[in-house]
Amino acid sequence: MSKLKIKVISRNPDDYLRATKRDIHKLPRNYDPSLHPLEAPREYVRAMNAVKLERVFAKPFIGNLDGHRDGVSSLGKHPNRLAVLASGAFDGEIRVWDLTIRKCTRNFIAHEGWVRALCYTPSGETFTSVGDDKTIKTWKSEALSPEDEEPVNTLLSMSVMSGITHHRTKPLFATCGEHCQLWEKTRNEPVKVFKWGVDSLHHVSFNQVEQNLLASCASDRSIILYDCRESGPLRKVVMELRSNALSWNPMEAFIFTVANEDYNLYTFDVRKLKQPVNIHMGHTSAVIDVDYAPTGREFVAGSYDKTVRIFESLKGNSRDVYHTKRMQRLTCVKWTLDNKYILSGSDEMNIRMWKARASEKLGVLKPRERTALNYSESLKEKFANHPQVKRIARHRHVPKHILNAQKEIRTIKEKNKRKEGNRRAHSKPGTVPFVPERQRHIVKEDE
Amino acid sequence: MKNQIKKTKRYFDTESQDSALNTKPEDQKVEVYNIKITPNLLKANKFKSNKNNVFKKPTHNNDKIKYKGKAPIDKSKLEVHSRGEGIGKSVKHPLHAAKLRKKEKKVNYAQDQAARAEILLTEDHGALEVDEDSKTTAISQKIIAENVDITAASKIFELNLDFGPYRAKYSRNGRHLLLGSNKGHLAAFDWVTKKLHFEINVMESIHDISWLHVETMLAAAQKEWLYIYDNTGTEIHCVKKIDKILRMEFLPYHFLLAAVNEFGFMTWLDISMGEIVGHYNNRLGRTSVMTQNPYNATLCLGNSKGVVSLWSPSVKDPLAKILCHKTPLTAIAVDNRGMYMATSGVDRSMKIWDIRNLDGPVQDYRLRSAPVYLEFSQKDMLAVGLDDVVEIYNNCCSQTTEKPYLRHRMGKTINNFKFCPYEDVLGIGTRSGFTSILVPGSGEPNFDALESNPFQTKKQRKEAEVKALLDKIPPELITLNPFDITEVDVPSMQEQMEAKKKLLYLKPKKMDFTPRNKKKLKGKSFIARKKIIKDVARKEFIEQAKEAKKILDLPEAQVAKKPSFGVLDRFVSNPKPKK
């Protein structure tokens, strides 16, 4: 026993206990899997808890901006200040809001009749509004003196206008009404007028990336594309029902989404208008407005069925649905430029602020909080397809009228499918062709 | 070039300058400028000289590079932290394949990081080294006690107690010890500081004891019922739903107390809610050989016929059965990683099985006498109790060992023993007390404080209890393979087919024969109508069955042609086809 060597585990408690009460506790880690048995079921349970907590914390409504004396008709986002919002109402009043304190900073009667549309200029110094009184008025963003309350510039048009949009860089803006008109700030007459045999257009929007491109929705169920450098319109696609609003994807310049009267939204590729890239279903009434998130991955839609729905741009079904008891028909929705909030204006004179991600915690996150959230996020992703997890993550409580409408729509769809199938079965093969859903809603494309 | 003065190489000289100097003819006059070398100038020069080779790929010469990047990781260490192979090229869609590649990269990175983090582990595991010609078996506890530090030596102790055979169990963090005797003596104490929590006599026989999820609660299976005590010895519960328990095991991640009783009834009691989640008879008769598999939380039960069966609360039949010995079993032990199971029979044999494979023993040992108890340590040492001797084997699973690693003679019969988690200690409950001995190298030296912490404070314990309750695994997830939950649900397709098959053999629907006009209920016409309705229903059913068959495309059961015996055919038995 000359070379006997014995070593046993003998821990000094000082190495494992904190020295003083103010010290933090020592937490030695050992990542050896044999010390952490049952990894998979434990992770599954944690994923279940995470997804449940997500639903528990899903309280998207932040607050409302109250002050308008008639329904809100239009909203305008400030291009470089997150806290500023301008809104127009059906009684011709425009209000400017400070979103951080949720107070109205300024209000004035801008038009006789509705304020049809609002838009800020790219610099953010002024904003322009069009109204039912055939005028285009430009206002200062900030009113420091009583003179600033007066419009900077007033342009008179021959016809009623219903939409306005500003060019990203040039001092150009487009309005729509009877025709699509291009205006320059310094001139009293439109620079260009685009006509394509249409009685009226009700929405127009400039592409913010491919800056010379603009699109409008017409009352003859068509969507028309223009290039502001050319003399005539470019292309037109006619759908089964009319489109109410249009929004360009800010990240993919060739993609836009329209809100349609047939309860659906359609995402189009400019290069291939014959068939939409995607159909987004979920609303149970006409979709009134749509706006893209600045990331281009998601968009928000407001509908006549009194709900706001959030869609992922690549998916056909909505990710979330927001509703309150008091919110009436939506007239306009906007996604703020910090990708965190959604603003919705509705018939009953209120503008509502929502979180874009319903269960997100607002404010500064501590590092431990953040890692915990990241961990639960990745667990949710890992177990997303488990039936229990999926069921909880997908479940949304909707008002009864929506639920009933959904049921009705479902039965109608089933009925149509069955009927078509029967017709196909009882007619000569080939006479009732199979038309994919995406082609079904498009009537024609014109050049 | 011989007469050229050899220039001493300076660290700021770059190679191109060198070569330029070398190529210059000697007789050419070299103008010398007095330039003060500053770091900035050096930098600029370096950039200039490198300008030519900007687009050249740097040729790596491993000998010359001083810093070779991150240190390589030992493959065996990587293997430990592996979560299985990646999916590889089986995914065809390029988008999904790219996504998976990205994810796999992350997984590999995590594996690397985990393996690298091993360098941060502070403690070394124990060891016992002797001369090459001598064996460790001869080393007694006395020698060990003389050769280790005083704190470690104090872990060798003996308690002489009067109340008959004792069972001992350590708490999950290895800090507390629970003793229960057959004659009713129940004691719990912090065995490191030797601080007694409580000591009572329940005045009944105690068959088994167990710590619950924290060291403030413990369970004792007494003569009739199951009792739960707190750490002051106060009786909290008397669970009368379970009676005459022989053996208990606590499953910490499921919060289940699993017990088997005299009549072969197995019970899983959820101690967080007080609900019984599984209760059935195992139909094995009386067995007192039970252990849990910590890898998947199944129970291993050995019976008198030599069969080991694995049980989970949701299935009333054993998940698996193995015939281990031809004689009654005396003990079972499963190692921490759920790889090996050791069983022993009355025939003095001890076998090691690969519990995930279950074909043929990996090792087969023959011992001096039949073992009374078996136990694996955290580092896979196997302790074998033979009457009054404990033998500890090292490395006995993957290879055959002849000599035990350590042997300890007690002088009194052994009842049970447990390795203390995170310590090199084996605690032995005997006929007349409790003995604690040192087994160098048996325990895991580095604990994970978020899993189980021997130095836990009260606050930490409370916090950990809440966390553990949140992560409580539902009892349905106790399966042979705990990773089942992360697998793709493949058999559902099979189940779909089964469901379709069932369509064929549906019972015909119940039919309502009452005509709208109740007057027609009697008479000939009603019978005729009944027949018509039945016929229609039958036709419909047959049509359905035909359709279903078409979908399944079942090959008709081909009947093998029977050999003909001519006239004698009538004597060939013709069994009824089974339905």
mmCIF file of C-alpha atoms in Angstrom, chain B residues 317-458:
data_model
loop_
_atom_site.group_PDB
_atom_site.id
_atom_site.type_symbol
_atom_site.label_atom_id
_atom_site.label_comp_id
_atom_site.label_asym_id
_atom_site.label_seq_id
_atom_site.Cartn_x
_atom_site.Cartn_y
_atom_site.Cartn_z
ATOM 1 C CA ASP B 317 -50.711 -4.237 -18.663
ATOM 2 C CA PRO B 318 -46.973 -4.214 -18.371
ATOM 3 C CA LEU B 319 -45.229 -2.082 -20.994
ATOM 4 C CA ALA B 320 -42.595 -4.796 -21.312
ATOM 5 C CA LYS B 321 -41.730 -8.084 -19.704
ATOM 6 C CA ILE B 322 -38.432 -9.909 -19.533
ATOM 7 C CA LEU B 323 -37.706 -13.298 -18.151
ATOM 8 C CA CYS B 324 -34.493 -12.546 -16.308
ATOM 9 C CA HIS B 325 -33.979 -15.547 -14.102
ATOM 10 C CA LYS B 326 -35.542 -18.921 -13.754
ATOM 11 C CA THR B 327 -35.768 -18.452 -10.003
ATOM 12 C CA PRO B 328 -37.506 -15.842 -7.888
ATOM 13 C CA LEU B 329 -35.983 -12.377 -8.134
ATOM 14 C CA THR B 330 -34.347 -10.851 -5.102
ATOM 15 C CA ALA B 331 -33.410 -7.389 -6.313
ATOM 16 C CA ILE B 332 -33.508 -5.025 -9.286
ATOM 17 C CA ALA B 333 -31.561 -1.841 -9.917
ATOM 18 C CA VAL B 334 -31.634 0.564 -12.845
ATOM 19 C CA ASP B 335 -28.869 3.031 -13.533
ATOM 20 C CA ASN B 336 -29.412 6.779 -13.807
ATOM 21 C CA ARG B 337 -29.179 7.031 -17.567
ATOM 22 C CA GLY B 338 -31.673 4.223 -18.045
ATOM 23 C CA MET B 339 -29.164 2.108 -19.936
ATOM 24 C CA TYR B 340 -28.569 -0.863 -17.721
ATOM 25 C CA MET B 341 -30.659 -2.900 -15.379
ATOM 26 C CA ALA B 342 -29.138 -5.268 -12.855
ATOM 27 C CA THR B 343 -31.225 -8.174 -11.605
ATOM 28 C CA SER B 344 -30.442 -10.935 -9.214
ATOM 29 C CA GLY B 345 -32.161 -14.199 -8.435
ATOM 30 C CA VAL B 346 -32.229 -16.756 -5.710
ATOM 31 C CA ASP B 347 -29.915 -18.893 -7.850
ATOM 32 C CA ARG B 348 -27.033 -16.561 -6.807
ATOM 33 C CA SER B 349 -26.752 -15.118 -10.278
ATOM 34 C CA MET B 350 -26.684 -11.464 -11.153
ATOM 35 C CA LYS B 351 -27.375 -10.299 -14.665
ATOM 36 C CA ILE B 352 -26.923 -6.950 -16.350
ATOM 37 C CA TRP B 353 -29.419 -6.083 -19.062
ATOM 38 C CA ASP B 354 -29.565 -3.390 -21.641
ATOM 39 C CA ILE B 355 -32.955 -2.085 -20.626
ATOM 40 C CA ARG B 356 -33.668 -0.376 -23.935
ATOM 41 C CA ASN B 357 -32.880 -3.436 -25.949
ATOM 42 C CA LEU B 358 -34.030 -6.297 -23.743
ATOM 43 C CA ASP B 359 -32.498 -9.179 -25.613
ATOM 44 C CA GLY B 360 -30.097 -11.319 -23.685
ATOM 45 C CA PRO B 361 -28.137 -10.220 -20.667
ATOM 46 C CA VAL B 362 -25.114 -8.048 -21.313
ATOM 47 C CA GLN B 363 -23.288 -9.603 -18.396
ATOM 48 C CA ASP B 364 -23.949 -12.649 -16.285
ATOM 49 C CA TYR B 365 -22.273 -12.996 -12.901
ATOM 50 C CA ARG B 366 -22.360 -15.783 -10.354
ATOM 51 C CA LEU B 367 -22.001 -14.669 -6.768
ATOM 52 C CA ARG B 368 -21.219 -16.318 -3.477
ATOM 53 C CA SER B 369 -24.746 -15.988 -2.212
ATOM 54 C CA ALA B 370 -27.975 -14.514 -3.433
ATOM 55 C CA PRO B 371 -27.886 -10.692 -3.273
ATOM 56 C CA VAL B 372 -30.453 -9.065 -1.024
ATOM 57 C CA TYR B 373 -30.209 -5.667 -2.591
ATOM 58 C CA LEU B 374 -28.755 -3.931 -5.623
ATOM 59 C CA GLU B 375 -28.145 -0.277 -6.264
ATOM 60 C CA PHE B 376 -26.482 1.823 -8.952
ATOM 61 C CA SER B 377 -24.600 4.982 -8.095
ATOM 62 C CA GLN B 378 -24.641 8.173 -10.131
ATOM 63 C CA LYS B 379 -21.361 7.199 -11.741
ATOM 64 C CA ASP B 380 -22.631 3.706 -12.554
ATOM 65 C CA MET B 381 -21.001 1.762 -9.750
ATOM 66 C CA LEU B 382 -23.064 -1.171 -8.658
ATOM 67 C CA ALA B 383 -23.417 -2.035 -5.000
ATOM 68 C CA VAL B 384 -24.409 -5.601 -4.236
ATOM 69 C CA GLY B 385 -25.571 -6.656 -0.809
ATOM 70 C CA LEU B 386 -24.704 -10.248 0.141
ATOM 71 C CA ASP B 387 -25.979 -11.130 3.627
ATOM 72 C CA ASP B 388 -23.596 -9.029 5.696
ATOM 73 C CA VAL B 389 -21.179 -7.886 3.009
ATOM 74 C CA VAL B 390 -21.516 -5.016 0.568
ATOM 75 C CA GLU B 391 -19.545 -5.378 -2.604
ATOM 76 C CA ILE B 392 -19.177 -2.469 -4.963
ATOM 77 C CA TYR B 393 -18.412 -3.121 -8.580
ATOM 78 C CA ASN B 394 -17.013 -0.579 -10.946
ATOM 79 C CA ASN B 395 -17.498 -0.837 -14.692
ATOM 80 C CA CYS B 396 -19.399 -4.067 -14.426
ATOM 81 C CA CYS B 397 -21.977 -3.293 -17.126
ATOM 82 C CA SER B 398 -20.046 -2.810 -20.327
ATOM 83 C CA GLN B 399 -17.300 -5.263 -19.423
ATOM 84 C CA THR B 400 -16.941 -8.283 -17.218
ATOM 85 C CA THR B 401 -15.192 -7.573 -13.964
ATOM 86 C CA GLU B 402 -13.813 -10.281 -11.756
ATOM 87 C CA LYS B 403 -13.025 -8.497 -8.541
ATOM 88 C CA PRO B 404 -15.181 -6.017 -6.739
ATOM 89 C CA TYR B 405 -13.923 -2.476 -6.537
ATOM 90 C CA LEU B 406 -14.558 -2.317 -2.816
ATOM 91 C CA ARG B 407 -15.794 -4.745 -0.230
ATOM 92 C CA HIS B 408 -17.189 -3.880 3.163
ATOM 93 C CA ARG B 409 -18.013 -6.429 5.798
ATOM 94 C CA MET B 410 -20.747 -5.286 8.137
ATOM 95 C CA GLY B 411 -21.144 -8.049 10.658
ATOM 96 C CA LYS B 412 -24.901 -7.676 10.535
ATOM 97 C CA THR B 413 -27.440 -8.433 7.877
ATOM 98 C CA ILE B 414 -28.254 -5.787 5.361
ATOM 99 C CA ASN B 415 -31.770 -4.555 4.778
ATOM 100 C CA ASN B 416 -31.232 -1.988 2.080
ATOM 101 C CA PHE B 417 -28.727 0.627 0.967
ATOM 102 C CA LYS B 418 -28.643 3.779 -1.107
ATOM 103 C CA PHE B 419 -25.878 5.772 -2.693
ATOM 104 C CA CYS B 420 -26.037 9.333 -1.551
ATOM 105 C CA PRO B 421 -26.528 11.637 -4.544
ATOM 106 C CA TYR B 422 -23.647 14.062 -5.175
ATOM 107 C CA GLU B 423 -21.484 12.403 -2.502
ATOM 108 C CA ASP B 424 -19.096 9.454 -2.437
ATOM 109 C CA VAL B 425 -21.177 7.827 0.232
ATOM 110 C CA LEU B 426 -23.130 4.621 0.523
ATOM 111 C CA GLY B 427 -25.701 4.495 3.313
ATOM 112 C CA ILE B 428 -26.656 1.040 4.478
ATOM 113 C CA GLY B 429 -29.735 0.219 6.499
ATOM 114 C CA THR B 430 -29.079 -2.921 8.529
ATOM 115 C CA ARG B 431 -30.731 -5.164 11.048
ATOM 116 C CA SER B 432 -29.448 -3.054 13.892
ATOM 117 C CA GLY B 433 -29.039 0.460 12.646
ATOM 118 C CA PHE B 434 -27.477 2.436 9.879
ATOM 119 C CA THR B 435 -23.954 2.522 8.489
ATOM 120 C CA SER B 436 -22.460 5.081 6.204
ATOM 121 C CA ILE B 437 -19.329 4.228 4.233
ATOM 122 C CA LEU B 438 -17.194 6.049 1.693
ATOM 123 C CA VAL B 439 -16.991 4.805 -1.877
ATOM 124 C CA PRO B 440 -14.543 7.032 -3.750
ATOM 125 C CA GLY B 441 -15.712 7.893 -7.259
ATOM 126 C CA SER B 442 -19.287 6.813 -6.875
ATOM 127 C CA GLY B 443 -21.007 10.200 -6.786
ATOM 128 C CA GLU B 444 -21.440 13.020 -9.259
ATOM 129 C CA PRO B 445 -19.126 15.782 -8.063
ATOM 130 C CA ASN B 446 -20.812 18.687 -9.829
ATOM 131 C CA PHE B 447 -24.438 19.254 -9.072
ATOM 132 C CA ASP B 448 -26.757 21.472 -11.058
ATOM 133 C CA ALA B 449 -28.200 23.965 -8.633
ATOM 134 C CA LEU B 450 -31.376 24.399 -10.614
ATOM 135 C CA GLU B 451 -32.057 20.676 -10.537
ATOM 136 C CA SER B 452 -31.097 19.693 -7.015
ATOM 137 C CA ASN B 453 -28.890 21.676 -4.727
ATOM 138 C CA PRO B 454 -27.384 20.272 -1.519
ATOM 139 C CA PHE B 455 -26.722 23.795 -0.282
ATOM 140 C CA GLN B 456 -30.258 24.998 -0.868
ATOM 141 C CA THR B 457 -31.617 27.754 1.324
ATOM 142 C CA LYS B 458 -35.197 27.840 2.483
#
